[in-house]
XYZ file of C-alpha atoms in Angstrom:
705
model
C -22.886 -74.391 4.739
C -19.740 -76.574 6.620
C -17.298 -74.876 3.553
C -18.430 -71.519 4.000
C -17.401 -71.458 8.421
C -13.423 -71.511 6.658
C -14.303 -69.189 4.177
C -15.978 -66.617 6.773
C -13.347 -67.087 9.027
C -10.131 -66.202 7.045
C -12.428 -63.274 6.023
C -12.526 -62.571 9.614
C -9.629 -63.245 9.906
C -7.677 -61.085 7.292
C -10.319 -57.870 7.769
C -9.045 -57.877 11.823
C -5.332 -57.367 10.179
C -5.819 -54.901 8.574
C -7.010 -52.342 10.641
C -4.649 -53.183 13.146
C -2.372 -52.498 11.144
C -3.297 -49.828 8.650
C -1.204 -47.128 11.220
C 1.242 -48.947 10.356
C 1.504 -49.336 6.264
C 3.877 -46.883 3.539
C 1.869 -46.685 1.226
C -0.847 -43.429 0.946
C -2.015 -41.387 3.113
C -6.303 -43.373 3.109
C -9.075 -41.078 1.825
C -11.242 -39.584 3.932
C -14.917 -40.542 4.254
C -17.757 -38.858 3.739
C -17.613 -36.988 7.870
C -15.412 -34.584 8.984
C -12.958 -35.746 10.935
C -13.715 -36.209 14.611
C -10.857 -34.724 15.373
C -10.011 -30.899 15.251
C -6.210 -30.968 14.576
C -4.653 -27.213 14.952
C -0.722 -26.823 13.650
C 0.953 -23.629 15.930
C 4.867 -24.002 15.106
C 7.091 -24.546 11.287
C 10.316 -23.431 12.610
C 12.187 -23.323 9.732
C 8.696 -21.813 7.356
C 11.512 -22.868 4.884
C 12.250 -26.513 4.023
C 16.270 -26.485 5.205
C 18.958 -27.668 3.251
C 20.153 -29.568 6.575
C 19.096 -30.853 9.581
C 15.388 -30.596 10.228
C 11.886 -29.457 10.342
C 9.692 -29.198 14.205
C 5.942 -29.135 14.018
C 4.012 -28.060 17.711
C 0.030 -28.123 17.451
C -2.999 -29.304 18.985
C -5.219 -32.233 18.853
C -8.698 -31.104 20.682
C -11.305 -34.498 20.841
C -15.190 -31.995 18.272
C -17.008 -36.073 19.434
C -18.944 -37.307 21.740
C -16.385 -40.571 22.278
C -13.725 -41.417 24.275
C -10.829 -41.493 21.451
C -8.011 -43.868 22.307
C -3.651 -44.597 20.958
C -3.410 -41.483 18.852
C -1.125 -40.685 17.171
C 0.281 -38.199 15.552
C 2.994 -38.761 11.570
C 3.474 -36.053 9.948
C 3.235 -36.398 5.228
C 4.973 -33.881 2.905
C 4.124 -33.662 -1.432
C 6.900 -36.438 -3.206
C 6.831 -33.555 -6.402
C 6.204 -29.570 -5.694
C 4.695 -27.093 -7.165
C 5.890 -24.531 -9.537
C 3.483 -22.400 -10.489
C 1.145 -19.619 -8.363
C -1.743 -21.398 -10.136
C -1.388 -24.522 -8.827
C -0.484 -23.237 -5.115
C -3.885 -21.412 -4.960
C -5.701 -24.814 -6.382
C -3.644 -26.658 -4.052
C -5.293 -24.068 -0.680
C -9.078 -24.381 -2.392
C -8.917 -28.371 -2.406
C -11.258 -30.199 -0.050
C -8.773 -31.097 2.926
C -10.865 -33.433 4.066
C -10.875 -35.539 0.516
C -7.247 -34.371 -0.853
C -4.311 -36.520 -0.506
C -0.902 -35.381 -1.365
C 1.657 -37.741 0.274
C 2.742 -40.376 2.531
C 2.352 -41.101 6.158
C 6.368 -41.075 8.211
C 5.310 -43.684 10.186
C 8.172 -43.492 11.632
C 8.933 -40.498 12.728
C 5.394 -41.189 14.311
C 5.126 -40.020 17.877
C 2.175 -41.108 20.395
C -0.135 -39.135 21.833
C -2.261 -40.881 24.513
C -6.176 -40.576 24.656
C -8.630 -37.923 24.938
C -11.588 -37.913 26.118
C -14.781 -35.797 24.620
C -14.084 -31.737 24.461
C -9.968 -32.332 25.538
C -6.790 -30.609 23.981
C -3.701 -31.601 23.320
C -0.394 -30.974 22.566
C 2.401 -33.226 20.370
C 5.727 -31.642 18.878
C 7.295 -33.577 15.573
C 10.841 -33.325 14.197
C 11.686 -33.945 10.554
C 14.905 -34.121 9.674
C 15.661 -33.464 6.302
C 17.406 -36.565 5.032
C 13.748 -38.581 6.012
C 11.890 -35.663 3.605
C 10.410 -38.087 0.874
C 10.256 -35.174 -1.756
C 11.928 -35.572 -4.698
C 14.164 -32.222 -3.570
C 14.010 -29.785 -6.637
C 12.963 -25.854 -5.786
C 9.647 -25.138 -4.811
C 5.865 -25.559 -3.007
C 5.634 -28.572 -0.765
C 2.551 -29.969 0.968
C 3.068 -30.778 4.438
C 0.850 -32.252 7.476
C -0.657 -34.452 10.155
C -2.445 -37.349 10.333
C -3.628 -38.393 14.024
C -5.305 -42.047 13.847
C -6.694 -42.991 17.208
C -9.401 -45.489 18.036
C -12.877 -45.019 18.560
C -15.976 -47.405 20.412
C -16.765 -48.670 16.693
C -12.885 -49.712 16.317
C -9.782 -48.884 13.892
C -9.006 -48.603 10.206
C -6.499 -46.156 8.329
C -8.714 -42.926 7.381
C -7.272 -39.803 9.554
C -8.641 -39.587 12.224
C -7.557 -35.188 11.736
C -4.993 -34.070 9.488
C -3.906 -30.741 9.428
C -1.926 -29.861 5.865
C -0.434 -25.799 5.101
C 2.821 -25.089 2.806
C 6.178 -25.805 2.984
C 8.808 -24.270 0.122
C 12.129 -25.394 -0.806
C 14.087 -21.960 -1.464
C 15.406 -21.842 -5.283
C 19.468 -21.146 -5.703
C 19.817 -17.829 -4.726
C 16.746 -16.779 -3.822
C 15.628 -13.322 -3.094
C 12.312 -11.407 -2.900
C 9.862 -8.889 -1.700
C 6.966 -8.624 0.340
C 5.130 -5.446 1.363
C 2.897 -6.385 3.575
C -0.610 -3.233 4.282
C -1.847 -4.380 7.582
C -6.011 -1.846 7.819
C -7.302 -0.360 10.427
C -11.039 -0.317 9.705
C -14.272 -0.583 12.287
C -18.169 0.266 11.970
C -18.185 3.640 13.605
C -21.372 5.005 14.183
C -23.064 7.425 16.031
C -26.728 7.680 18.336
C -28.934 11.198 18.244
C -26.587 12.964 21.090
C -23.583 12.507 18.914
C -22.194 9.781 21.222
C -20.390 6.251 19.913
C -22.966 2.898 19.684
C -22.131 0.057 20.362
C -19.414 1.416 22.293
C -19.035 -1.910 24.291
C -18.195 -3.455 20.959
C -16.019 -0.252 20.269
C -14.082 -0.721 23.427
C -12.949 -4.346 23.683
C -11.887 -4.249 20.451
C -9.382 -2.128 21.913
C -8.096 -4.360 23.758
C -4.790 -6.765 24.032
C -7.583 -9.952 23.413
C -10.091 -7.617 21.379
C -8.893 -7.564 16.861
C -7.962 -3.799 16.620
C -5.273 -4.457 19.542
C -4.017 -8.385 17.764
C -3.548 -6.168 14.998
C -1.340 -3.472 16.713
C 0.256 -6.135 17.928
C 1.475 -7.683 15.802
C 2.470 -4.821 13.913
C 4.749 -3.946 17.355
C 5.896 -7.617 16.937
C 7.710 -7.076 13.562
C 10.867 -5.083 15.417
C 12.024 -2.669 12.469
C 10.707 -5.081 9.735
C 8.481 -2.364 7.055
C 4.444 -2.572 7.456
C 2.168 -0.124 5.850
C -0.625 0.611 7.393
C -4.354 1.343 5.745
C -6.022 3.889 8.561
C -9.115 5.539 8.450
C -9.339 8.310 10.825
C -12.555 7.555 12.633
C -10.621 4.884 13.653
C -8.901 6.549 15.688
C -11.178 9.203 16.901
C -13.745 6.624 18.051
C -10.556 5.839 20.604
C -10.357 9.268 21.858
C -14.215 8.763 22.889
C -13.374 6.934 24.067
C -10.980 7.453 26.441
C -12.860 10.931 26.680
C -15.517 8.599 28.383
C -17.913 8.896 25.657
C -18.541 12.568 25.240
C -21.858 13.761 23.452
C -21.208 16.892 20.948
C -22.045 19.342 24.475
C -24.637 21.861 22.831
C -27.980 20.257 25.002
C -29.432 18.690 22.006
C -33.147 18.076 23.268
C -35.965 15.432 22.715
C -39.510 16.726 22.008
C -40.970 17.580 24.864
C -37.853 18.066 27.194
C -36.063 20.472 28.650
C -33.381 22.031 27.841
C -30.034 20.391 30.589
C -25.941 20.881 30.935
C -24.293 17.951 29.308
C -23.266 15.183 31.082
C -19.425 15.399 32.002
C -17.066 13.216 29.998
C -16.762 10.483 33.360
C -20.217 10.222 33.412
C -22.347 7.347 31.294
C -23.946 9.193 28.242
C -27.363 9.140 26.865
C -27.548 6.778 23.872
C -29.976 6.728 20.607
C -33.226 8.047 21.652
C -32.706 8.525 24.192
C -31.601 5.130 26.158
C -29.241 4.686 28.613
C -25.776 4.073 27.128
C -23.542 1.008 28.274
C -20.823 3.341 31.289
C -17.272 2.500 30.330
C -14.302 0.848 32.328
C -11.702 3.164 33.282
C -10.505 -0.307 31.692
C -12.506 0.600 28.638
C -10.298 4.093 28.636
C -7.111 3.429 29.775
C -7.115 0.417 27.383
C -8.483 2.364 24.529
C -5.415 5.157 25.468
C -2.120 2.474 25.263
C -3.868 1.317 21.315
C -3.899 5.304 20.572
C -0.017 5.600 21.178
C 1.405 2.634 19.962
C -1.172 2.700 17.309
C 0.935 6.393 16.781
C 3.791 5.433 17.177
C 3.748 2.643 14.324
C 2.437 5.123 11.943
C 4.839 7.537 13.010
C 8.032 4.967 12.636
C 6.234 3.171 9.467
C 4.508 3.886 6.466
C 0.570 5.733 6.379
C -1.863 5.601 3.987
C -4.936 7.832 5.033
C -7.881 6.516 3.746
C -10.813 9.594 3.708
C -12.823 9.492 7.265
C -15.299 7.369 7.596
C -14.221 5.279 4.680
C -17.414 5.751 2.538
C -17.896 4.988 -0.953
C -15.768 5.930 -2.754
C -17.372 4.324 -6.243
C -21.539 5.918 -4.970
C -20.303 9.076 -4.145
C -18.422 9.521 -7.683
C -21.172 8.395 -9.482
C -23.843 9.869 -7.822
C -23.122 13.351 -8.004
C -21.645 14.032 -4.389
C -18.045 14.827 -4.666
C -18.595 16.952 -2.482
C -18.726 14.219 0.457
C -15.208 13.254 -1.127
C -14.083 16.482 -0.286
C -15.360 16.617 3.084
C -14.029 13.288 4.016
C -10.645 14.017 3.097
C -10.267 16.803 4.823
C -11.431 15.051 7.698
C -8.751 13.224 6.750
C -6.337 15.008 6.115
C -6.294 17.862 9.432
C -6.513 13.956 12.163
C -3.460 12.927 10.676
C -1.529 16.342 10.425
C -3.257 17.138 13.885
C -1.480 13.832 15.383
C 1.494 14.570 13.435
C 1.301 11.695 11.563
C 3.233 11.448 8.264
C 0.656 9.994 5.774
C -0.356 9.239 1.742
C -3.611 9.712 1.015
C -5.218 6.383 -0.356
C -8.876 5.112 -1.000
C -9.266 1.322 -0.727
C -12.533 -0.615 -2.056
C -13.677 -3.266 0.251
C -14.128 -4.968 -1.819
C -10.698 -3.831 -4.866
C -13.159 -2.652 -7.397
C -13.552 1.071 -8.296
C -15.282 2.984 -10.428
C -13.254 3.956 -13.464
C -15.520 7.679 -13.829
C -14.059 8.823 -10.297
C -10.699 8.819 -10.719
C -10.816 12.173 -12.175
C -12.077 13.239 -8.834
C -8.821 11.955 -6.680
C -6.690 15.199 -6.541
C -3.096 13.785 -7.449
C -0.250 11.651 -4.395
C -3.465 9.345 -3.586
C -2.318 5.989 -4.023
C -5.902 3.911 -4.960
C -5.681 0.220 -3.326
C -7.312 -2.185 -5.788
C -7.168 -6.285 -5.921
C -6.238 -8.528 -9.139
C -8.899 -10.592 -8.571
C -7.250 -14.118 -8.997
C -5.154 -12.836 -11.907
C -1.741 -12.722 -13.279
C -0.494 -8.663 -13.452
C 2.335 -7.774 -15.020
C 2.633 -4.053 -13.732
C 0.868 -4.358 -10.189
C 1.658 -0.545 -9.065
C 1.721 2.050 -12.522
C 1.175 5.882 -12.069
C -0.906 7.592 -13.800
C -2.152 11.519 -13.470
C 0.643 12.283 -10.352
C -1.684 8.356 -8.700
C -0.667 5.265 -8.153
C -2.767 2.290 -8.888
C -1.421 -0.685 -6.943
C -2.317 -3.742 -7.339
C -3.014 -6.251 -4.654
C -2.580 -9.547 -4.658
C -6.007 -11.632 -3.588
C -4.182 -14.943 -3.685
C -0.924 -14.697 -1.314
C -3.872 -12.296 0.255
C -6.554 -14.920 0.984
C -3.782 -16.915 3.573
C -2.653 -20.811 3.653
C -5.233 -23.789 3.298
C -8.496 -24.880 4.734
C -8.911 -26.764 7.592
C -6.812 -24.165 9.931
C -8.409 -20.365 9.420
C -6.202 -19.140 6.570
C -5.387 -15.765 8.194
C -3.400 -17.132 10.872
C -0.255 -16.329 11.510
C 1.133 -19.409 10.751
C -0.833 -19.888 7.481
C -0.203 -16.710 6.021
C 3.720 -16.466 6.576
C 3.928 -20.063 4.849
C 1.350 -19.130 2.022
C 3.372 -15.637 1.783
C 6.776 -17.918 2.006
C 6.179 -20.220 -0.742
C 4.051 -17.238 -3.455
C 7.748 -15.398 -3.348
C 9.476 -18.340 -3.037
C 7.326 -18.693 -6.440
C 8.013 -15.384 -7.429
C 11.738 -16.101 -7.599
C 12.113 -19.431 -9.030
C 9.953 -16.899 -12.558
C 12.316 -15.184 -11.341
C 9.415 -12.199 -11.927
C 11.475 -9.154 -9.707
C 7.633 -7.820 -9.286
C 7.045 -6.827 -5.223
C 4.180 -9.517 -3.341
C 1.737 -6.735 -2.518
C -0.036 -8.377 0.613
C -3.112 -6.118 1.132
C -4.687 -7.849 4.746
C -9.236 -7.854 4.107
C -11.129 -4.545 6.571
C -12.252 -6.925 9.515
C -9.234 -9.532 9.572
C -8.901 -10.938 13.039
C -5.738 -12.507 14.214
C -5.185 -15.141 16.297
C -2.191 -15.289 19.185
C 0.216 -12.724 19.791
C 1.593 -14.977 21.053
C 2.604 -16.398 17.414
C 3.433 -13.143 16.536
C 7.146 -13.485 17.015
C 7.856 -16.960 15.126
C 5.681 -15.109 11.806
C 8.338 -12.164 11.301
C 11.229 -14.942 12.529
C 10.086 -17.020 9.562
C 10.137 -14.538 6.966
C 14.018 -15.179 6.710
C 15.391 -11.499 5.443
C 18.861 -12.845 3.997
C 15.713 -13.920 1.079
C 13.175 -12.288 1.787
C 13.052 -8.269 2.333
C 9.676 -6.726 4.032
C 9.018 -3.039 1.808
C 6.525 -0.542 1.234
C 5.026 -0.186 -1.193
C 6.761 0.551 -4.209
C 6.802 3.328 -6.525
C 4.472 2.789 -9.843
C 5.891 2.946 -13.020
C 4.418 5.311 -15.668
C 1.431 5.198 -18.026
C -0.821 7.256 -20.165
C -4.153 5.876 -18.120
C -4.709 1.898 -15.884
C -6.970 -0.755 -16.773
C -9.758 -0.037 -13.511
C -12.129 -3.317 -13.664
C -15.265 -2.332 -13.055
C -17.943 -5.845 -12.958
C -21.318 -4.777 -13.561
C -22.060 -6.895 -9.802
C -19.668 -4.128 -8.338
C -22.277 -1.525 -9.242
C -24.845 -3.544 -7.819
C -22.961 -3.605 -4.425
C -22.508 0.525 -4.211
C -23.744 2.428 -1.773
C -27.255 3.853 -2.800
C -28.769 7.499 -3.848
C -30.751 8.325 -0.859
C -27.602 7.510 1.772
C -25.763 9.887 0.565
C -28.962 12.636 0.350
C -29.147 12.074 3.641
C -25.315 11.604 4.723
C -25.469 15.813 2.607
C -28.605 16.692 5.001
C -26.975 15.285 7.947
C -23.217 17.678 7.172
C -24.819 20.561 6.218
C -26.381 21.361 9.511
C -23.106 20.255 10.451
C -21.751 23.206 9.503
C -24.919 24.913 10.464
C -24.373 24.462 13.910
C -20.664 24.679 13.975
C -20.912 28.398 12.873
C -23.512 28.495 15.121
C -21.317 27.867 18.483
C -18.200 28.887 17.125
C -17.867 31.969 18.956
C -13.313 31.143 19.265
C -13.542 29.748 21.930
C -12.905 26.142 22.862
C -17.082 24.154 23.917
C -17.818 22.792 27.793
C -17.605 18.689 27.307
C -15.788 18.175 23.472
C -13.805 15.702 23.812
C -10.635 16.514 25.438
C -7.354 18.007 23.404
C -8.988 16.777 20.041
C -9.107 18.512 16.996
C -12.461 17.601 16.139
C -14.709 20.537 15.728
C -18.925 20.281 15.922
C -18.718 20.400 12.296
C -16.182 17.928 11.961
C -17.945 15.288 14.494
C -21.809 15.800 12.416
C -19.648 15.052 9.119
C -17.955 12.708 10.614
C -21.163 11.089 11.403
C -22.724 11.549 8.427
C -19.867 10.040 5.802
C -21.088 6.925 8.893
C -23.998 6.401 6.053
C -22.601 6.073 2.911
C -19.213 3.924 4.092
C -18.178 0.853 3.176
C -19.606 -1.230 6.506
C -22.892 0.857 6.011
C -23.363 -1.989 2.614
C -24.233 -4.726 5.157
C -27.476 -2.450 6.176
C -28.183 0.605 4.202
C -31.652 1.870 5.167
C -29.968 0.991 8.741
C -27.170 3.158 8.107
C -29.821 5.898 6.656
C -32.259 5.642 9.561
C -29.500 7.121 11.575
C -28.181 9.970 9.734
C -31.833 10.652 10.218
C -32.842 10.386 13.290
C -29.354 12.429 14.301
C -30.216 15.405 11.585
C -33.757 15.434 13.047
C -32.133 15.515 16.552
C -29.920 18.393 15.588
C -32.711 20.287 13.319
C -34.720 20.578 16.856
C -31.587 21.351 18.913
C -31.051 25.091 15.868
C -35.769 25.773 17.266
C -34.127 26.226 20.327
C -32.375 29.901 18.958
C -35.417 31.303 19.097
C -36.693 35.503 17.556
C -39.120 36.626 20.274
C -42.127 39.596 19.689
C -45.514 40.957 18.773
C -48.078 40.712 16.374
C -48.165 43.842 14.823
C -46.002 47.455 14.499
C -46.930 50.376 14.097
C -43.653 52.594 12.245
C -44.772 56.181 12.990
C -42.904 58.160 11.092
C -39.980 57.243 7.455
C -37.615 54.740 10.658
C -37.971 53.623 13.430
C -36.931 51.525 16.424
C -38.035 47.896 16.640
C -37.767 46.121 19.664
C -37.137 41.976 19.895
C -36.249 39.181 22.198
C -33.512 36.708 21.157
C -32.973 33.239 23.245
C -30.150 30.953 22.963
C -31.820 27.846 23.531
C -28.177 26.246 24.179
C -26.255 24.505 26.293
C -23.124 26.701 25.310
C -22.809 30.102 23.784
C -23.240 31.291 20.277
C -22.567 34.464 17.668
C -26.230 34.711 15.850
C -27.290 37.913 14.037
C -30.811 37.866 12.134
C -32.710 38.654 8.145
C -34.675 40.190 7.358
C -37.957 40.177 4.676
C -40.531 42.503 4.220
C -41.564 41.484 0.650
C -41.765 45.809 -0.962
C -37.874 47.128 -1.461
C -39.486 50.282 -0.072
C -38.516 49.389 3.650
C -36.111 48.397 5.002
C -34.658 47.169 8.523
C -31.121 46.873 9.294
C -29.666 44.018 11.492
C -26.895 44.393 13.954
C -23.751 42.762 12.369
C -23.629 39.372 15.295
C -25.380 39.122 18.492
C -23.371 36.554 21.217
C -25.370 35.471 23.227
C -23.897 32.633 26.838
C -25.917 29.226 27.167
C -30.006 29.624 28.281
C -29.363 33.692 27.467
C -32.576 35.973 26.383
C -31.581 39.352 25.282
C -32.869 42.935 23.348
C -32.711 43.213 19.977
C -33.413 46.414 17.919
C -33.551 46.708 13.953
C -33.535 49.748 12.253
C -36.375 50.360 9.777
C -37.055 52.969 7.018
C -40.274 52.819 4.805
C -40.584 55.138 2.217
C -44.404 53.678 1.801
C -47.241 53.851 4.041
C -50.124 50.555 4.688
C -49.622 47.443 5.879
C -46.643 45.280 4.859
C -45.525 41.245 6.541
C -41.689 41.725 8.175
C -39.561 37.810 8.769
C -37.547 37.841 11.163
C -35.142 34.869 10.835
C -31.686 33.757 13.028
C -29.080 32.624 10.807
C -25.318 32.782 10.987
C -22.875 34.904 10.410
C -22.183 33.016 6.875
C -25.947 33.379 6.174
C -26.754 30.020 7.178
C -30.415 30.000 8.469
C -31.277 28.735 12.554
C -34.043 28.548 14.664
C -37.775 30.116 14.568
C -38.582 33.025 12.145
C -40.516 35.430 14.005
C -42.705 37.236 11.457
C -45.297 40.440 12.148
C -46.939 43.026 10.616
C -45.963 46.787 10.908
C -47.934 49.480 9.571
C -46.298 52.476 7.802
C -48.170 55.559 8.984
C -45.084 58.924 8.181
C -47.453 60.648 10.834
C -43.723 62.634 10.488
C -44.171 63.753 6.521
C -47.709 65.091 6.686
C -46.985 67.125 9.587
C -44.088 69.318 8.451
C -46.697 69.025 4.671
C -49.006 71.209 6.441
C -46.845 73.215 8.713
C -45.752 74.296 5.111
C -48.447 75.043 3.801
C -49.358 77.195 6.359
C -46.625 78.748 6.404
C -46.774 79.403 2.686
C -50.562 80.829 3.367
C -49.710 82.687 6.227
C -46.841 84.338 3.709
C -49.068 85.417 1.091
C -52.301 86.676 3.576
C -49.179 88.970 5.152
C -48.211 89.999 1.168
C -51.349 90.598 0.629
C -51.906 92.896 3.970
C -49.252 95.193 3.145
C -50.095 95.017 -0.156
C -53.763 96.709 0.780
C -52.323 99.198 3.323
C -49.855 100.669 0.607
C -52.975 101.140 -2.185
C -55.060 103.397 1.218
C -51.818 105.470 2.168
C -51.779 106.225 -1.789
C -54.643 106.695 -2.217
C -54.802 109.002 1.067
C -52.044 111.921 -0.443
């Protein structure tokens, strides 16, 4: 026992010295334990974006204490990997490693800085200056790790394990490096309609157009480009949604009443509007409308001055529509898209961009010449990323670069994205591939703080890295398209396409009915969309890529709007008696036509008798004001006697059925014909009697003489 005491004391002293000296060790950084670090560290600025030949690198960042204890005597140390990664596969594998259990180099201890203490929930910043001469790197061109470790003292003591860490990539350029990058920025968002045509989730949409919203930040990212070339991938339904918010989220404006309700004038754009199932929709503020207006103007300018790829309206699931033989919907979506961009004066190239990067090869034949098909290389090395076939351009975007930087930082914030682009471009230059790196950001991309955007472009030095438009494709006979089984499983179901077709058809009928040659009340001011366009756009939401998340809900929304339109169309009615007598070969039938809509309509009547000997002539067109009831005169012709069932149906001038039919019985007696037959017979009898009398008198005179 006595001998053990000095040994125990010596071990204790060694343990204490190890704990105290660990932060100042010059060896590799110690591996982290199983638990995540207590301190969250993020690099917010890195200048320059590549390792310079001379000078220094400055690193700025933020440390946040996410634990429940106070951390004291915090120090921040930079570190780098000693050797570079020189191929794309190595960079991709590195980006996927666990940030808390992956070591890549030594802490540069002389360059560490103290940042004090942090209580729970508090944050602080750090600023590091790293001279190029003190980087412990081989100096070979390629991609290096660059990171920071934060070490501190908790109530449990101090050790050599990093209590917080951050990392990113930084390239060392090869001699005379040259590379090119094409960046595709998405303007995609769910746009859904209630059963009165207003936007659902309008407050969420309005917030997204604000400067702090997702779409607002994407526009700011584009504005910060300042002369750099960007490619925009735009769903025009999002542009129309912004216009609807500017206009106060107007309904269709045609008096879509629910069962048992009386049709009433539609609210003005400045008033609160109805939401789904008659519930009051949240009222938009003046600021909401101003944000949407500013965003729309900014995006219009950016698209006019840049390169724009026009998605089909509503961003429909292209493979599903082709596979389910609903190509008509795809053609309607393309026509609406073309009209939306033409009306706004935005030159745009038609495009399709499946959200998962896969396209059914069978659909290609349904795509018009001139379309750009934006797909994904899914992390595979593609020798020719852009090819052309049949007048269509097929672009394989780089899935690896588009995934962004390594964890734990947000992989697609502006700094992580910039460093990944610069790193992959540097390797392309090192390998002399001369390929353009094509980076297409995901549909739900949500950029970080706009204050970081200028640094994004400043770090992509144009002396070696050019931002450009998508290149032209190399001609091939037939493109190779990957179409795995999982992609088929993810498609929008057939039932959604059917519901969308039915709703689009009702929109077409309604448009024919209310198209009386002028703008309708409560239509969105200055917008290009007709009633047909608006309803068709709502129908396409049921087959959009966004609907994949919940196809049943999307289908029900289309069904609700379709039911509301059927009720609306039923407000056009013919009123008359159940029994009508036609006393001659022809005559006039009188019925009443009622317009139950809150807008003028143009309508006519179709008659069905089931008997070719009975014909009814209807007027070519009848124009009725909102709520008007008028008398309609129809000329009937009969070549048969009896009782016949007649159905009169209101139809559009294009022949589509609307409203409620009037069914009645028509009796044709042909009294006039019988009268003339009797008169003719009587006259013939009279002539015969006169002739007989004349003959008899002639005989009597002859006998007397």
